[in-house]
Amino acid sequence: MAVLGAFALLALPALLPTAALVGLGPTTVFAVPLGGALLAALAAVGELAVGGSLLTWFVVLAIVVNVAAAVGLWRRWRGPRTHRARPGWAAATIAVVAAAAAEPLLGLKAQMVGFDATAIWMQHALFIYGGHHTLLADLKNPVYGFTNPDYPPLVPASSALTFISTGHVDFPLGVDMTAILNASALGVIGCGIAASVAGKSAAARWLGIVLGASVCLIGFGIAGMYGVNGYADLLWAASAVAAIVFGLVLARSPRHLAATWMFASVAGLTKNEGLTTAVVILVLVAIRYLPSPARRLSGHRGVQGWARLWAQRLGAALVLAVPGLSWAGVAKLDGIGNSFFSGSRPEPVLQRVGPTVSGLWAHLHLLPLAGVVLVAGGLVLAKARRTAGWGNALWLWAVLGASLAALAASYVFGSLAIAWWLYTSVERTTIFAQVVIYCELALWALVAVSNGTAVAADRQRRGQLIRRRTKARAAA
Amino acid sequence: MTDTRVSRAEPRRSRTPRHARGRPPTASGGRARLVVRAGVTVAAVAAFVPGVVHSFDETAAVRRPFFVAGALDASRQAACVQATAHRTIPRGSRIFISNTNGNYSQLVAEAVTLWAVPTSRASDARWNVSMYYGPGGCWLHLRVVPER
């Protein structure tokens, strides 16, 4: 019951704003808890930057965004009706994806509170729960340096809200909330994959739902016990992948852009790696949504024109990244840092490259298969992908490459002993890359199947047309 | 002299020969496409089935009695250390954690969050707190002495 009360406090204020941003559909069901967590994280940013308590900021933000969302929804309701998902397919998507996302939550029975969950996320939750002065003093206290003080506040703020809802500190309850957020983020990916084949044949749609649900299960499988013991790695990874699916794969639309912003903000406010990846995603989304005009229409575009276009793109990406960057900015201003890059490295840089590459590679065994599928799909199925309005597959690979490069650079240039660092973290830091690879395989499989059924339907239609013409000629 | 330039506004013509436009792909092209489609689908299935099975295995592993008992022991010990800290350290006081063992000093710092204020310098503290291992209670004990 306690977890239901905590969940209601987190999710209910986000119901209307999420519906206004993402629209009404299966994705909304899973996006609402993420919206609540985003509000909680922004409330924690306000608490650190200005003062006051988490609850005060959460209530103020909830009122402001709900009024704005109500106005937006009222205007939309009065305007022309847009296309809505058919209720049957929406219900099927929600049921299957929710079942898949909920099954791994059975692991919560163990009530595990992992090492980092206690040392980092629950400590930060206590700091936030204690109010502005406690938060600022404890994050700057060298004794609490082991908590990585500059880590973003989304997970601890959500846990602190659960403490507020019950009136006492309860670590397993905070862990439950993190696991529910993990499941929600994976559910959003599942719905995105299912939505990618909306309007296609029934077979393709069922396959989309099954593959989307499978990604939820596989995400938890990759994370292992870190999915249910309070770690934040699965949450940032799944949110970032959701941002990729909505921003760089699905057809361009204002709804998808709003959803991308929301999920990238969640990723950016969950972990530092999430912020780096979210910024890369948002820059690519800005490039995709503000494309270069066709050469034949642009005429002679000078250097100024290109500079203006790139300034627009980077400006748009920066505006979209404001929530994620807000915590990093406030932490920087307050002199809050971490120990990853301070101090001297125990090994020379070159000696760290080999272990880093082999450590990462050990968790990316599906990468070659995904590469082969990319080449084969790109050669044969690229047109079908374009016809469906999907983004180029290389967008996804660009994010994957940039994320892995940033990760490798952190390990190589960081100041912790490389063997110990890789041993304790690499299986978590590669969750994002692994989920991206599974998504890529799912999307190409959907292109293959939906294109196949589309070609068969097209042939059937063509045959009917020829038969009708032949009959008409014979009659004439 | 004839002007051979093409107007910019005119759409670029397709390179497909006129006789082939609008026709279904050739048999060999269609077969190749079918093979690639089948290959991509098989690759996805080959990756997804073990992934889903692994996920079910992970959930089952986390629910084993061994795991549940271990997690319960850990949370009991953390609660015991916290209760000891709250019993022996005056609320709101400034403490110096004198353990050189990083694990012990971290456990003490975690146990006193929101209860006492750990400081990095002994001269700023009112109490000196150290953790040691020994039989009885939760096997982790706190020694709290006034800081000179």
PDB file of N, CA and C in Angstrom, chain A residues 135-213:
ATOM      1  N   LEU A 135      20.959  19.713   2.149  1.00  0.00           N
ATOM      2  CA  LEU A 135      21.365  19.280   0.801  1.00  0.00           C
ATOM      3  C   LEU A 135      22.671  19.943   0.386  1.00  0.00           C
ATOM      4  N   LEU A 136      22.718  21.258   0.522  1.00  0.00           N
ATOM      5  CA  LEU A 136      23.912  21.989   0.086  1.00  0.00           C
ATOM      6  C   LEU A 136      25.122  21.624   0.953  1.00  0.00           C
ATOM      7  N   ALA A 137      24.903  21.579   2.272  1.00  0.00           N
ATOM      8  CA  ALA A 137      26.025  21.303   3.186  1.00  0.00           C
ATOM      9  C   ALA A 137      26.560  19.888   2.974  1.00  0.00           C
ATOM     10  N   ASP A 138      25.671  18.911   2.841  1.00  0.00           N
ATOM     11  CA  ASP A 138      26.128  17.528   2.708  1.00  0.00           C
ATOM     12  C   ASP A 138      26.778  17.259   1.350  1.00  0.00           C
ATOM     13  N   LEU A 139      26.250  17.880   0.281  1.00  0.00           N
ATOM     14  CA  LEU A 139      26.873  17.672  -1.034  1.00  0.00           C
ATOM     15  C   LEU A 139      28.269  18.290  -1.074  1.00  0.00           C
ATOM     16  N   LYS A 140      28.495  19.348  -0.281  1.00  0.00           N
ATOM     17  CA  LYS A 140      29.815  19.994  -0.279  1.00  0.00           C
ATOM     18  C   LYS A 140      30.731  19.410   0.799  1.00  0.00           C
ATOM     19  N   ASN A 141      30.184  18.544   1.660  1.00  0.00           N
ATOM     20  CA  ASN A 141      30.971  17.974   2.747  1.00  0.00           C
ATOM     21  C   ASN A 141      31.940  16.919   2.195  1.00  0.00           C
ATOM     22  N   PRO A 142      33.252  17.092   2.381  1.00  0.00           N
ATOM     23  CA  PRO A 142      34.216  16.117   1.839  1.00  0.00           C
ATOM     24  C   PRO A 142      33.993  14.698   2.372  1.00  0.00           C
ATOM     25  N   VAL A 143      33.419  14.572   3.575  1.00  0.00           N
ATOM     26  CA  VAL A 143      33.165  13.232   4.134  1.00  0.00           C
ATOM     27  C   VAL A 143      32.198  12.452   3.234  1.00  0.00           C
ATOM     28  N   TYR A 144      31.272  13.175   2.592  1.00  0.00           N
ATOM     29  CA  TYR A 144      30.314  12.504   1.707  1.00  0.00           C
ATOM     30  C   TYR A 144      30.794  12.474   0.246  1.00  0.00           C
ATOM     31  N   GLY A 145      32.098  12.632   0.046  1.00  0.00           N
ATOM     32  CA  GLY A 145      32.652  12.569  -1.308  1.00  0.00           C
ATOM     33  C   GLY A 145      32.380  11.233  -1.982  1.00  0.00           C
ATOM     34  N   PHE A 146      32.253  10.160  -1.164  1.00  0.00           N
ATOM     35  CA  PHE A 146      32.017   8.824  -1.743  1.00  0.00           C
ATOM     36  C   PHE A 146      30.648   8.720  -2.417  1.00  0.00           C
ATOM     37  N   THR A 147      29.753   9.706  -2.195  1.00  0.00           N
ATOM     38  CA  THR A 147      28.420   9.621  -2.813  1.00  0.00           C
ATOM     39  C   THR A 147      28.387  10.224  -4.224  1.00  0.00           C
ATOM     40  N   ASN A 148      29.542  10.628  -4.758  1.00  0.00           N
ATOM     41  CA  ASN A 148      29.582  11.328  -6.052  1.00  0.00           C
ATOM     42  C   ASN A 148      28.597  12.495  -6.048  1.00  0.00           C
ATOM     43  N   PRO A 149      28.923  13.551  -5.298  1.00  0.00           N
ATOM     44  CA  PRO A 149      27.943  14.613  -5.027  1.00  0.00           C
ATOM     45  C   PRO A 149      27.321  15.274  -6.257  1.00  0.00           C
ATOM     46  N   ASP A 150      28.024  15.266  -7.408  1.00  0.00           N
ATOM     47  CA  ASP A 150      27.445  15.980  -8.554  1.00  0.00           C
ATOM     48  C   ASP A 150      26.461  15.117  -9.352  1.00  0.00           C
ATOM     49  N   TYR A 151      26.200  13.896  -8.912  1.00  0.00           N
ATOM     50  CA  TYR A 151      25.249  13.061  -9.659  1.00  0.00           C
ATOM     51  C   TYR A 151      23.865  13.707  -9.655  1.00  0.00           C
ATOM     52  N   PRO A 152      23.154  13.643 -10.798  1.00  0.00           N
ATOM     53  CA  PRO A 152      21.864  14.335 -10.919  1.00  0.00           C
ATOM     54  C   PRO A 152      20.796  13.783  -9.969  1.00  0.00           C
ATOM     55  N   PRO A 153      19.702  14.556  -9.782  1.00  0.00           N
ATOM     56  CA  PRO A 153      18.805  14.282  -8.655  1.00  0.00           C
ATOM     57  C   PRO A 153      17.531  13.492  -8.958  1.00  0.00           C
ATOM     58  N   LEU A 154      17.346  12.985 -10.170  1.00  0.00           N
ATOM     59  CA  LEU A 154      16.023  12.405 -10.472  1.00  0.00           C
ATOM     60  C   LEU A 154      15.684  11.201  -9.590  1.00  0.00           C
ATOM     61  N   VAL A 155      16.600  10.263  -9.484  1.00  0.00           N
ATOM     62  CA  VAL A 155      16.323   9.069  -8.668  1.00  0.00           C
ATOM     63  C   VAL A 155      16.206   9.415  -7.178  1.00  0.00           C
ATOM     64  N   PRO A 156      17.170  10.177  -6.609  1.00  0.00           N
ATOM     65  CA  PRO A 156      17.008  10.512  -5.186  1.00  0.00           C
ATOM     66  C   PRO A 156      15.792  11.379  -4.895  1.00  0.00           C
ATOM     67  N   ALA A 157      15.440  12.282  -5.818  1.00  0.00           N
ATOM     68  CA  ALA A 157      14.264  13.134  -5.567  1.00  0.00           C
ATOM     69  C   ALA A 157      12.991  12.284  -5.555  1.00  0.00           C
ATOM     70  N   SER A 158      12.922  11.294  -6.459  1.00  0.00           N
ATOM     71  CA  SER A 158      11.749  10.407  -6.469  1.00  0.00           C
ATOM     72  C   SER A 158      11.698   9.600  -5.171  1.00  0.00           C
ATOM     73  N   SER A 159      12.863   9.127  -4.717  1.00  0.00           N
ATOM     74  CA  SER A 159      12.896   8.369  -3.459  1.00  0.00           C
ATOM     75  C   SER A 159      12.520   9.266  -2.289  1.00  0.00           C
ATOM     76  N   ALA A 160      13.021  10.511  -2.305  1.00  0.00           N
ATOM     77  CA  ALA A 160      12.690  11.442  -1.212  1.00  0.00           C
ATOM     78  C   ALA A 160      11.181  11.697  -1.171  1.00  0.00           C
ATOM     79  N   LEU A 161      10.541  11.732  -2.351  1.00  0.00           N
ATOM     80  CA  LEU A 161       9.075  11.905  -2.365  1.00  0.00           C
ATOM     81  C   LEU A 161       8.378  10.715  -1.713  1.00  0.00           C
ATOM     82  N   THR A 162       8.949   9.512  -1.910  1.00  0.00           N
ATOM     83  CA  THR A 162       8.335   8.342  -1.248  1.00  0.00           C
ATOM     84  C   THR A 162       8.481   8.472   0.275  1.00  0.00           C
ATOM     85  N   PHE A 163       9.621   9.002   0.754  1.00  0.00           N
ATOM     86  CA  PHE A 163       9.789   9.213   2.202  1.00  0.00           C
ATOM     87  C   PHE A 163       8.751  10.220   2.694  1.00  0.00           C
ATOM     88  N   ILE A 164       8.533  11.269   1.876  1.00  0.00           N
ATOM     89  CA  ILE A 164       7.555  12.298   2.275  1.00  0.00           C
ATOM     90  C   ILE A 164       6.153  11.684   2.338  1.00  0.00           C
ATOM     91  N   SER A 165       5.841  10.815   1.363  1.00  0.00           N
ATOM     92  CA  SER A 165       4.480  10.248   1.313  1.00  0.00           C
ATOM     93  C   SER A 165       4.203   9.345   2.518  1.00  0.00           C
ATOM     94  N   THR A 166       5.252   8.646   3.009  1.00  0.00           N
ATOM     95  CA  THR A 166       5.023   7.748   4.145  1.00  0.00           C
ATOM     96  C   THR A 166       5.336   8.435   5.481  1.00  0.00           C
ATOM     97  N   GLY A 167       6.086   9.522   5.417  1.00  0.00           N
ATOM     98  CA  GLY A 167       6.425  10.240   6.645  1.00  0.00           C
ATOM     99  C   GLY A 167       7.646   9.683   7.352  1.00  0.00           C
ATOM    100  N   HIS A 168       8.285   8.678   6.801  1.00  0.00           N
ATOM    101  CA  HIS A 168       9.529   8.173   7.395  1.00  0.00           C
ATOM    102  C   HIS A 168      10.454   7.627   6.313  1.00  0.00           C
ATOM    103  N   VAL A 169      11.739   7.487   6.668  1.00  0.00           N
ATOM    104  CA  VAL A 169      12.732   7.014   5.697  1.00  0.00           C
ATOM    105  C   VAL A 169      12.609   5.500   5.542  1.00  0.00           C
ATOM    106  N   ASP A 170      12.489   5.057   4.292  1.00  0.00           N
ATOM    107  CA  ASP A 170      12.321   3.633   4.013  1.00  0.00           C
ATOM    108  C   ASP A 170      13.078   3.315   2.711  1.00  0.00           C
ATOM    109  N   PHE A 171      14.312   2.812   2.854  1.00  0.00           N
ATOM    110  CA  PHE A 171      15.143   2.566   1.669  1.00  0.00           C
ATOM    111  C   PHE A 171      14.501   1.577   0.676  1.00  0.00           C
ATOM    112  N   PRO A 172      13.985   0.428   1.145  1.00  0.00           N
ATOM    113  CA  PRO A 172      13.375  -0.491   0.167  1.00  0.00           C
ATOM    114  C   PRO A 172      12.236   0.162  -0.632  1.00  0.00           C
ATOM    115  N   LEU A 173      11.504   1.071  -0.018  1.00  0.00           N
ATOM    116  CA  LEU A 173      10.432   1.763  -0.741  1.00  0.00           C
ATOM    117  C   LEU A 173      11.018   2.672  -1.835  1.00  0.00           C
ATOM    118  N   GLY A 174      12.129   3.340  -1.504  1.00  0.00           N
ATOM    119  CA  GLY A 174      12.811   4.153  -2.509  1.00  0.00           C
ATOM    120  C   GLY A 174      13.306   3.305  -3.664  1.00  0.00           C
ATOM    121  N   VAL A 175      13.803   2.109  -3.336  1.00  0.00           N
ATOM    122  CA  VAL A 175      14.263   1.182  -4.379  1.00  0.00           C
ATOM    123  C   VAL A 175      13.084   0.738  -5.248  1.00  0.00           C
ATOM    124  N   ASP A 176      11.945   0.464  -4.621  1.00  0.00           N
ATOM    125  CA  ASP A 176      10.747   0.078  -5.382  1.00  0.00           C
ATOM    126  C   ASP A 176      10.400   1.159  -6.411  1.00  0.00           C
ATOM    127  N   MET A 177      10.484   2.424  -5.980  1.00  0.00           N
ATOM    128  CA  MET A 177      10.127   3.525  -6.883  1.00  0.00           C
ATOM    129  C   MET A 177      11.096   3.579  -8.065  1.00  0.00           C
ATOM    130  N   THR A 178      12.400   3.385  -7.794  1.00  0.00           N
ATOM    131  CA  THR A 178      13.384   3.390  -8.881  1.00  0.00           C
ATOM    132  C   THR A 178      13.086   2.257  -9.866  1.00  0.00           C
ATOM    133  N   ALA A 179      12.736   1.084  -9.332  1.00  0.00           N
ATOM    134  CA  ALA A 179      12.443  -0.057 -10.212  1.00  0.00           C
ATOM    135  C   ALA A 179      11.193   0.212 -11.054  1.00  0.00           C
ATOM    136  N   ILE A 180      10.203   0.864 -10.458  1.00  0.00           N
ATOM    137  CA  ILE A 180       8.994   1.203 -11.231  1.00  0.00           C
ATOM    138  C   ILE A 180       9.349   2.185 -12.350  1.00  0.00           C
ATOM    139  N   LEU A 181      10.242   3.124 -12.057  1.00  0.00           N
ATOM    140  CA  LEU A 181      10.677   4.070 -13.103  1.00  0.00           C
ATOM    141  C   LEU A 181      11.443   3.333 -14.204  1.00  0.00           C
ATOM    142  N   ASN A 182      12.266   2.357 -13.815  1.00  0.00           N
ATOM    143  CA  ASN A 182      12.965   1.531 -14.817  1.00  0.00           C
ATOM    144  C   ASN A 182      11.955   0.862 -15.748  1.00  0.00           C
ATOM    145  N   ALA A 183      10.936   0.246 -15.128  1.00  0.00           N
ATOM    146  CA  ALA A 183       9.921  -0.463 -15.922  1.00  0.00           C
ATOM    147  C   ALA A 183       9.167   0.515 -16.825  1.00  0.00           C
ATOM    148  N   SER A 184       8.901   1.715 -16.316  1.00  0.00           N
ATOM    149  CA  SER A 184       8.173   2.711 -17.115  1.00  0.00           C
ATOM    150  C   SER A 184       8.996   3.123 -18.335  1.00  0.00           C
ATOM    151  N   ALA A 185      10.282   3.372 -18.123  1.00  0.00           N
ATOM    152  CA  ALA A 185      11.134   3.802 -19.244  1.00  0.00           C
ATOM    153  C   ALA A 185      11.231   2.711 -20.297  1.00  0.00           C
ATOM    154  N   LEU A 186      11.353   1.450 -19.847  1.00  0.00           N
ATOM    155  CA  LEU A 186      11.389   0.345 -20.816  1.00  0.00           C
ATOM    156  C   LEU A 186      10.031   0.205 -21.505  1.00  0.00           C
ATOM    157  N   GLY A 187       8.940   0.446 -20.767  1.00  0.00           N
ATOM    158  CA  GLY A 187       7.601   0.400 -21.363  1.00  0.00           C
ATOM    159  C   GLY A 187       7.436   1.435 -22.460  1.00  0.00           C
ATOM    160  N   VAL A 188       8.041   2.613 -22.253  1.00  0.00           N
ATOM    161  CA  VAL A 188       7.977   3.663 -23.280  1.00  0.00           C
ATOM    162  C   VAL A 188       8.688   3.189 -24.556  1.00  0.00           C
ATOM    163  N   ILE A 189       9.832   2.537 -24.389  1.00  0.00           N
ATOM    164  CA  ILE A 189      10.536   2.001 -25.568  1.00  0.00           C
ATOM    165  C   ILE A 189       9.632   0.991 -26.272  1.00  0.00           C
ATOM    166  N   GLY A 190       9.028   0.096 -25.475  1.00  0.00           N
ATOM    167  CA  GLY A 190       8.152  -0.934 -26.055  1.00  0.00           C
ATOM    168  C   GLY A 190       7.023  -0.308 -26.856  1.00  0.00           C
ATOM    169  N   CYS A 191       6.403   0.729 -26.300  1.00  0.00           N
ATOM    170  CA  CYS A 191       5.299   1.396 -27.007  1.00  0.00           C
ATOM    171  C   CYS A 191       5.813   2.106 -28.264  1.00  0.00           C
ATOM    172  N   GLY A 192       7.018   2.673 -28.192  1.00  0.00           N
ATOM    173  CA  GLY A 192       7.601   3.338 -29.365  1.00  0.00           C
ATOM    174  C   GLY A 192       7.832   2.350 -30.492  1.00  0.00           C
ATOM    175  N   ILE A 193       8.343   1.172 -30.140  1.00  0.00           N
ATOM    176  CA  ILE A 193       8.580   0.143 -31.163  1.00  0.00           C
ATOM    177  C   ILE A 193       7.242  -0.311 -31.745  1.00  0.00           C
ATOM    178  N   ALA A 194       6.244  -0.502 -30.874  1.00  0.00           N
ATOM    179  CA  ALA A 194       4.920  -0.928 -31.364  1.00  0.00           C
ATOM    180  C   ALA A 194       4.307   0.150 -32.251  1.00  0.00           C
ATOM    181  N   ALA A 195       4.523   1.425 -31.885  1.00  0.00           N
ATOM    182  CA  ALA A 195       3.928   2.529 -32.660  1.00  0.00           C
ATOM    183  C   ALA A 195       4.591   2.688 -34.021  1.00  0.00           C
ATOM    184  N   SER A 196       5.804   2.154 -34.161  1.00  0.00           N
ATOM    185  CA  SER A 196       6.513   2.346 -35.427  1.00  0.00           C
ATOM    186  C   SER A 196       5.824   1.647 -36.582  1.00  0.00           C
ATOM    187  N   VAL A 197       4.997   0.647 -36.289  1.00  0.00           N
ATOM    188  CA  VAL A 197       4.306  -0.068 -37.374  1.00  0.00           C
ATOM    189  C   VAL A 197       2.790   0.208 -37.341  1.00  0.00           C
ATOM    190  N   ALA A 198       2.397   1.326 -36.725  1.00  0.00           N
ATOM    191  CA  ALA A 198       0.972   1.691 -36.701  1.00  0.00           C
ATOM    192  C   ALA A 198       0.488   1.876 -38.142  1.00  0.00           C
ATOM    193  N   GLY A 199      -0.680   1.339 -38.443  1.00  0.00           N
ATOM    194  CA  GLY A 199      -1.237   1.478 -39.785  1.00  0.00           C
ATOM    195  C   GLY A 199      -0.773   0.402 -40.746  1.00  0.00           C
ATOM    196  N   LYS A 200       0.133  -0.474 -40.307  1.00  0.00           N
ATOM    197  CA  LYS A 200       0.583  -1.576 -41.178  1.00  0.00           C
ATOM    198  C   LYS A 200      -0.340  -2.782 -40.982  1.00  0.00           C
ATOM    199  N   SER A 201       0.060  -3.912 -41.552  1.00  0.00           N
ATOM    200  CA  SER A 201      -0.783  -5.109 -41.453  1.00  0.00           C
ATOM    201  C   SER A 201      -0.876  -5.601 -40.003  1.00  0.00           C
ATOM    202  N   ALA A 202      -1.900  -6.418 -39.740  1.00  0.00           N
ATOM    203  CA  ALA A 202      -2.098  -6.930 -38.373  1.00  0.00           C
ATOM    204  C   ALA A 202      -0.876  -7.736 -37.920  1.00  0.00           C
ATOM    205  N   ALA A 203      -0.294  -8.521 -38.856  1.00  0.00           N
ATOM    206  CA  ALA A 203       0.876  -9.341 -38.494  1.00  0.00           C
ATOM    207  C   ALA A 203       2.026  -8.448 -38.036  1.00  0.00           C
ATOM    208  N   ALA A 204       2.245  -7.369 -38.812  1.00  0.00           N
ATOM    209  CA  ALA A 204       3.345  -6.459 -38.461  1.00  0.00           C
ATOM    210  C   ALA A 204       3.078  -5.789 -37.117  1.00  0.00           C
ATOM    211  N   ARG A 205       1.826  -5.443 -36.866  1.00  0.00           N
ATOM    212  CA  ARG A 205       1.510  -4.759 -35.608  1.00  0.00           C
ATOM    213  C   ARG A 205       1.684  -5.693 -34.414  1.00  0.00           C
ATOM    214  N   TRP A 206       1.248  -6.936 -34.572  1.00  0.00           N
ATOM    215  CA  TRP A 206       1.453  -7.892 -33.473  1.00  0.00           C
ATOM    216  C   TRP A 206       2.935  -8.119 -33.224  1.00  0.00           C
ATOM    217  N   LEU A 207       3.691  -8.214 -34.337  1.00  0.00           N
ATOM    218  CA  LEU A 207       5.141  -8.394 -34.170  1.00  0.00           C
ATOM    219  C   LEU A 207       5.744  -7.183 -33.455  1.00  0.00           C
ATOM    220  N   GLY A 208       5.257  -5.989 -33.804  1.00  0.00           N
ATOM    221  CA  GLY A 208       5.742  -4.768 -33.145  1.00  0.00           C
ATOM    222  C   GLY A 208       5.484  -4.813 -31.649  1.00  0.00           C
ATOM    223  N   ILE A 209       4.281  -5.253 -31.280  1.00  0.00           N
ATOM    224  CA  ILE A 209       3.943  -5.318 -29.846  1.00  0.00           C
ATOM    225  C   ILE A 209       4.822  -6.353 -29.142  1.00  0.00           C
ATOM    226  N   VAL A 210       4.977  -7.513 -29.787  1.00  0.00           N
ATOM    227  CA  VAL A 210       5.772  -8.584 -29.159  1.00  0.00           C
ATOM    228  C   VAL A 210       7.239  -8.159 -29.020  1.00  0.00           C
ATOM    229  N   LEU A 211       7.783  -7.533 -30.085  1.00  0.00           N
ATOM    230  CA  LEU A 211       9.186  -7.109 -30.003  1.00  0.00           C
ATOM    231  C   LEU A 211       9.355  -5.984 -28.978  1.00  0.00           C
ATOM    232  N   GLY A 212       8.378  -5.066 -28.921  1.00  0.00           N
ATOM    233  CA  GLY A 212       8.429  -3.992 -27.925  1.00  0.00           C
ATOM    234  C   GLY A 212       8.421  -4.559 -26.515  1.00  0.00           C
ATOM    235  N   ALA A 213       7.528  -5.517 -26.282  1.00  0.00           N
ATOM    236  CA  ALA A 213       7.456  -6.150 -24.959  1.00  0.00           C
ATOM    237  C   ALA A 213       8.751  -6.910 -24.659  1.00  0.00           C
TER     238      ALA A 213
END
